[in-house]
XYZ file of C-alpha atoms in Angstrom:
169
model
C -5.666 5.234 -2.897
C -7.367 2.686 -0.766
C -7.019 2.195 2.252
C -5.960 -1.071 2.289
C -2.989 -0.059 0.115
C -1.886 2.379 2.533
C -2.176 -0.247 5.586
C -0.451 -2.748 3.813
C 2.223 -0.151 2.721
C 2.103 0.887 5.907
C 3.299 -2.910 7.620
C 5.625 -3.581 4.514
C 7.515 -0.285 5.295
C 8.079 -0.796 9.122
C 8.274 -4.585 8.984
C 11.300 -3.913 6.624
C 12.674 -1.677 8.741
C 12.212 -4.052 11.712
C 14.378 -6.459 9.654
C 16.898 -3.880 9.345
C 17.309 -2.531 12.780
C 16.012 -5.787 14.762
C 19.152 -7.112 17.430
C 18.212 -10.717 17.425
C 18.109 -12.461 13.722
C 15.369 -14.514 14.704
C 13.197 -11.484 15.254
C 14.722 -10.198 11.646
C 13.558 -13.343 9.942
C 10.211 -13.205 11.382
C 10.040 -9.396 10.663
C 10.943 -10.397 7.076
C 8.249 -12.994 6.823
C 5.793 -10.014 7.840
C 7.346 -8.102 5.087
C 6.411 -10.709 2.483
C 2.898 -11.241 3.720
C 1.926 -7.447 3.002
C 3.770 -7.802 -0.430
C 1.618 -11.060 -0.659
C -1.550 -8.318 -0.023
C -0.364 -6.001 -2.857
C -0.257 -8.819 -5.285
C -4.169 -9.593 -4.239
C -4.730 -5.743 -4.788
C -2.956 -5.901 -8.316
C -5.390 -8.914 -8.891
C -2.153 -11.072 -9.073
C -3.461 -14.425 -7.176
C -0.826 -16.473 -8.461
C 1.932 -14.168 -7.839
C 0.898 -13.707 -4.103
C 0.212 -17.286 -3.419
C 3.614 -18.311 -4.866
C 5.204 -15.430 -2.721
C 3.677 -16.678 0.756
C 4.688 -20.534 -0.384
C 8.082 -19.984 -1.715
C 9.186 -16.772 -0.047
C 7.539 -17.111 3.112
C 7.409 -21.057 3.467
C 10.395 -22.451 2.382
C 12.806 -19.899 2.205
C 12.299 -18.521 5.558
C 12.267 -22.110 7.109
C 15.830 -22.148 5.376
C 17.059 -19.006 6.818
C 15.749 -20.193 9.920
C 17.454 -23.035 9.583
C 20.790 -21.334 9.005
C 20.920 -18.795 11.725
C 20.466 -21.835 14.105
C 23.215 -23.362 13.300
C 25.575 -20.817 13.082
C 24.622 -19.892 16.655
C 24.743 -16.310 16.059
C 25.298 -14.125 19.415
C 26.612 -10.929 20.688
C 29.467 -12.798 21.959
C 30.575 -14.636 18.603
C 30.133 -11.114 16.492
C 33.181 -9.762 15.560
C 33.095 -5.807 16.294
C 32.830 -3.580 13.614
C 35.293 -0.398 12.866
C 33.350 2.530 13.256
C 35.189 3.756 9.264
C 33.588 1.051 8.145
C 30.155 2.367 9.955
C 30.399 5.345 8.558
C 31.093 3.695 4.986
C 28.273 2.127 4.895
C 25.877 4.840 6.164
C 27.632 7.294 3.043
C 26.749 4.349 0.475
C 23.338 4.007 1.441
C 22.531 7.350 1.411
C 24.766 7.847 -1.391
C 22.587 5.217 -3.308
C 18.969 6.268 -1.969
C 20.196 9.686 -3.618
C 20.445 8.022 -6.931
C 17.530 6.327 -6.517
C 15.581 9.928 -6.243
C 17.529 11.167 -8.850
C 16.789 8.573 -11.132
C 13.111 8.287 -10.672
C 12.286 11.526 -9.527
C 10.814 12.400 -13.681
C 9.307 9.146 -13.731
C 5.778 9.570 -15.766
C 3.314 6.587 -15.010
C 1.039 6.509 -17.776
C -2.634 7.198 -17.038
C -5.387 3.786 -17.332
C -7.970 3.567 -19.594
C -10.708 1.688 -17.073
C -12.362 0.205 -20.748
C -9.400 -0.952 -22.082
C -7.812 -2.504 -19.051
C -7.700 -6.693 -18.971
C -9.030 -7.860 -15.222
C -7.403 -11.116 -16.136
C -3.855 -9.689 -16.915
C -2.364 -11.871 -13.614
C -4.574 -14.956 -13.525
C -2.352 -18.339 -13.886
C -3.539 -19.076 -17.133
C -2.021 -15.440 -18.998
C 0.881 -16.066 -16.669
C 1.529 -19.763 -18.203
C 1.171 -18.787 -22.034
C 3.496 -15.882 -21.767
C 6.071 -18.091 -19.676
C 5.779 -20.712 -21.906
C 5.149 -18.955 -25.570
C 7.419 -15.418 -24.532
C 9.902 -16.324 -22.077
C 10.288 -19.664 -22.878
C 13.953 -20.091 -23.335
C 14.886 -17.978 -20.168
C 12.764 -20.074 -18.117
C 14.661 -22.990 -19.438
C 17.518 -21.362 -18.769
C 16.561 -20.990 -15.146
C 15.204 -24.383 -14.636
C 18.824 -25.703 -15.891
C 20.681 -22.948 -13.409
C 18.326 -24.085 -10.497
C 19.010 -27.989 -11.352
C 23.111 -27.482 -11.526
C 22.911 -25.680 -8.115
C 20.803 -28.388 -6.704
C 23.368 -31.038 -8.013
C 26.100 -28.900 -6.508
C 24.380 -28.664 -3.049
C 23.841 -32.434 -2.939
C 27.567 -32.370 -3.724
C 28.912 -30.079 -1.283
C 26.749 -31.739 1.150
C 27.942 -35.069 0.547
C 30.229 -36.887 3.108
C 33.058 -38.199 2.147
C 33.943 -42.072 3.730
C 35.272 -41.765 7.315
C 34.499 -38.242 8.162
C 32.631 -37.489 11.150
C 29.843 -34.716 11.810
C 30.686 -33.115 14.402
C-alpha cells in the first residue's frame, strides 16, 4: 500500500469521526467537507479524475454550502436541543454496533480477485469510458434520475413559493 493511501485513509477515517462526535454543526460540516476531500484523493489514486473532480464540486461545493446554509437558519444551539432519553442512548449505541457486527459478518469471506498488471485498462475512469457506458449501459436509469431530480426541483420551487399576502418573517 502506498503511503499516500494510508494518509488519506488516515484523514478520511478521523475527519468522519470528527463529524460524528464534533459539538458545534458548523465544525461537523466542515469536518465533513475534509472527509470528502480525502475521498476526492482516493478517486485520483483509482485514476478516477472525473469522479473526484465531480465529488469536490458537487459534494464539497454545493452541497456543503447548502447544509451550511440550513444549520444557519435553524439556529441550532445547546439551548434549543431538546434532551435526549438516555433508553433511547442506549438504543442507538446497540443498533450501531448491532449493525457494524453485520457488516463484519457479511464481509468478513469477502475474496477480492487478484489484477493482472497486462490486462488492466489505465483508462477505465477517464470521462470519455464514463460517458459511453452512462449513455450506451445505463442509459434509461440516468433518464430516470434526470426526471426524479427535475420533479424535485419543480417541487422545491413549489414549496418555496409564497403565496399572495404572506409575510416572511
Amino acid at each position: 500500500m502506498s503511503p499516500i493511501f494510508l494518509f488519506l485513509s488516515f484523514v478520511a477515517l478521523l475527519s468522519a469521526l470528527g463529524v460524528v462526535f464534533a459539538k458545534n454543526p458548523i465544525h461537523s460540516v466542515l469536518f465533513l467537507i475534509l472527509t470528502f476531500f480525502s475521498l476526492s484523493g482516493h478517486y485520483l489514486l483509482l485514476n478516477a479524475q472525473f469522479l473526484a473532480a465531480v465529488n469536490i464540486i458537487v459534494y464539497a461545493g454545493a452541497i456543503m454550502v447548502l447544509f451550511l446554509f440550513v444549520i444557519m437558519f435553524l439556529n441550532l444551539n445547546v439551548d434549543t436541543e431538546p434532551h435526549k432519553p438516555a433508553l433511547a442512548k442506549i438504543a442507538a449505541a446497540i443498533a450501531g454496533g448491532s449493525l457494524f457486527v453485520i457488516m463484519i459478518v457479511a464481509l468478513r469471506d469477502i475474496q477480492l480477485p487478484a489484477v493482472n498488471g497486462t490486462t488492466f485498462d489505465s483508462q477505465i475512469g477517464m470521462v470519455d469510458k464514463l460517458g459511453m457506458v452512462l449513455f450506451t449501459t445505463y442509459k434509461l436509469p440516468f433518464e430516470l434520475a434526470s426526471i426524479l431530480l427535475l420533479v424535485a426541483m419543480v417541487g422545491a420551487v413549489m414549496l418555496g413559493k409564497r403565496e399572495t399576502g404572506e409575510r416572511n418573517f
